[in-house]
Tab-separated table of C-alpha atoms and ligand atoms in Angstrom:
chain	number	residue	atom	x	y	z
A	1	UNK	CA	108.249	80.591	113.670
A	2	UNK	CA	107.787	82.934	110.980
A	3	UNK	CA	109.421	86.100	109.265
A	4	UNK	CA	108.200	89.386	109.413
A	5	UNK	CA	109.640	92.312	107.141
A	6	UNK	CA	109.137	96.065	108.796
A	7	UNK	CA	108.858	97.227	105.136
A	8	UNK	CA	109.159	100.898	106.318
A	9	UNK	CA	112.464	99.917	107.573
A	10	UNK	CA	113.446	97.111	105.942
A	11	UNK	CA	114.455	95.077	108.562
A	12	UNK	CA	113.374	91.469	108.578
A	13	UNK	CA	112.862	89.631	111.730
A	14	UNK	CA	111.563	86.226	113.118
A	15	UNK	CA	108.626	85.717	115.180
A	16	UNK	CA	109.799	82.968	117.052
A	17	UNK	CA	106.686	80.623	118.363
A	18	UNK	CA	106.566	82.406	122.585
A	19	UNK	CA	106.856	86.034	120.911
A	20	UNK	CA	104.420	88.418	119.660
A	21	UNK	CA	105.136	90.350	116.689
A	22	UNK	CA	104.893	93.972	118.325
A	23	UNK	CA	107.317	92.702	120.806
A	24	UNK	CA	109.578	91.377	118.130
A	25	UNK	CA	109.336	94.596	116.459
A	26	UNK	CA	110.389	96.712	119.983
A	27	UNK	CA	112.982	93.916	119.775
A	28	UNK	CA	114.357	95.646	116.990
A	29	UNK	CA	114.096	98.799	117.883
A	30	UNK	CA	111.046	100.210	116.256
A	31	UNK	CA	108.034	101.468	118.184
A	32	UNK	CA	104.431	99.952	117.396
A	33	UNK	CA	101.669	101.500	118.566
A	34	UNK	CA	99.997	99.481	121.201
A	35	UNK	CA	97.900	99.817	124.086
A	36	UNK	CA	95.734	96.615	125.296
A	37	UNK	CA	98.101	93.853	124.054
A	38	UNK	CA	95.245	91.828	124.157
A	39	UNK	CA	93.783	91.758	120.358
A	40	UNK	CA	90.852	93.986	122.048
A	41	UNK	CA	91.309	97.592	121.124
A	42	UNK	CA	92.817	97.987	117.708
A	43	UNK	CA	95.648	100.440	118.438
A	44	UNK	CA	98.457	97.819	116.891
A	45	UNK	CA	96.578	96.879	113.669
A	46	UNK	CA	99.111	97.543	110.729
A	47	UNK	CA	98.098	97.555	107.224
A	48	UNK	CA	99.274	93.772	105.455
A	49	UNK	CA	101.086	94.588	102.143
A	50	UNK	CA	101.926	90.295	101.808
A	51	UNK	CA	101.505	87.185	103.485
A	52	UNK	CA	98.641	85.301	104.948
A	53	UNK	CA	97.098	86.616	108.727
A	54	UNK	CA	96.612	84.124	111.493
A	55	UNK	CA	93.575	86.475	113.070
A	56	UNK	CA	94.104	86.030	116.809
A	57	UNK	CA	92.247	89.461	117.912
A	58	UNK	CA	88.710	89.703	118.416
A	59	UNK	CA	88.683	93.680	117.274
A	60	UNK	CA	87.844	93.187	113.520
A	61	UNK	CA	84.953	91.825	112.210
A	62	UNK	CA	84.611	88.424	110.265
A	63	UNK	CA	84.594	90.261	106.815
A	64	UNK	CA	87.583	92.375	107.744
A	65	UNK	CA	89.590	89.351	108.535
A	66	UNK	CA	88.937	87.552	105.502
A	67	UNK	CA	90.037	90.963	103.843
A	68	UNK	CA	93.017	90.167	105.542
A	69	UNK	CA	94.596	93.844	104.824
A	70	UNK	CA	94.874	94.569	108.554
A	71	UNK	CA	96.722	92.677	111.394
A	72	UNK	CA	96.415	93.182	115.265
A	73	UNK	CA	100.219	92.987	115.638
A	74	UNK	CA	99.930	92.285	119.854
A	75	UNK	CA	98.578	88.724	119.026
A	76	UNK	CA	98.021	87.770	115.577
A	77	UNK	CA	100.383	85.710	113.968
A	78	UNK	CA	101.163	84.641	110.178
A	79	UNK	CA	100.382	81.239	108.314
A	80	UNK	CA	102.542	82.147	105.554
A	81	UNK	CA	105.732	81.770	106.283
A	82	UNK	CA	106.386	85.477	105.453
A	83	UNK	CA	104.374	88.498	106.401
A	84	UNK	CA	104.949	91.831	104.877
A	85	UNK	CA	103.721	94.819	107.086
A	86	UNK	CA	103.506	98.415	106.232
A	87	UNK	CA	105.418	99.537	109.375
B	1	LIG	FE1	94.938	96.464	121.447
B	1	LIG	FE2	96.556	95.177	119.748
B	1	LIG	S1	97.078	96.664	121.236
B	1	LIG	S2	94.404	95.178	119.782
């Protein structure tokens, strides 16, 4: 489990451990993009303003990932205990 904070919004939410984080977001009653839900396409990936990306997608490229400014929000999770997205 982790927290995210929509910081467009504000809100702050927890991922728990058998949800994704776009679904967590529709949770709360925002609207990510998405389209494959399957890390594939890169329609979900959200600019990272904090917090460190658990890359689950296989969209970006090594060197993007280590950037770590972008998350595919359908299936990547955090290993900070806080991520702060700019949605
Ligand atoms: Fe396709 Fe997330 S919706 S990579």
């Amino acid at each position: 489990e982790f927290e995210v904070v929509a910081a467009r919004s504000g809100k702050v939410l927890r991922v728990r451990h058998d949800k994704s984080i776009a679904e967590t977001l529709e949770e709360a009653g925002l609207r990510p993009l998405l389209s494959c839900e399957q890390g594939i396409c890169g329609t979900c990936l959200t600019r990272v303003i904090s917090g460190e990306v658990d890359h689950r997608d296989t969209f970006q490229t090594q060197l993007e990932k280590s950037s770590g400014s972008r998350i595919a929000i359908c299936c990547s999770r955090a290993r900070s205990r806080q991520l702060v997205l700019d949605i």
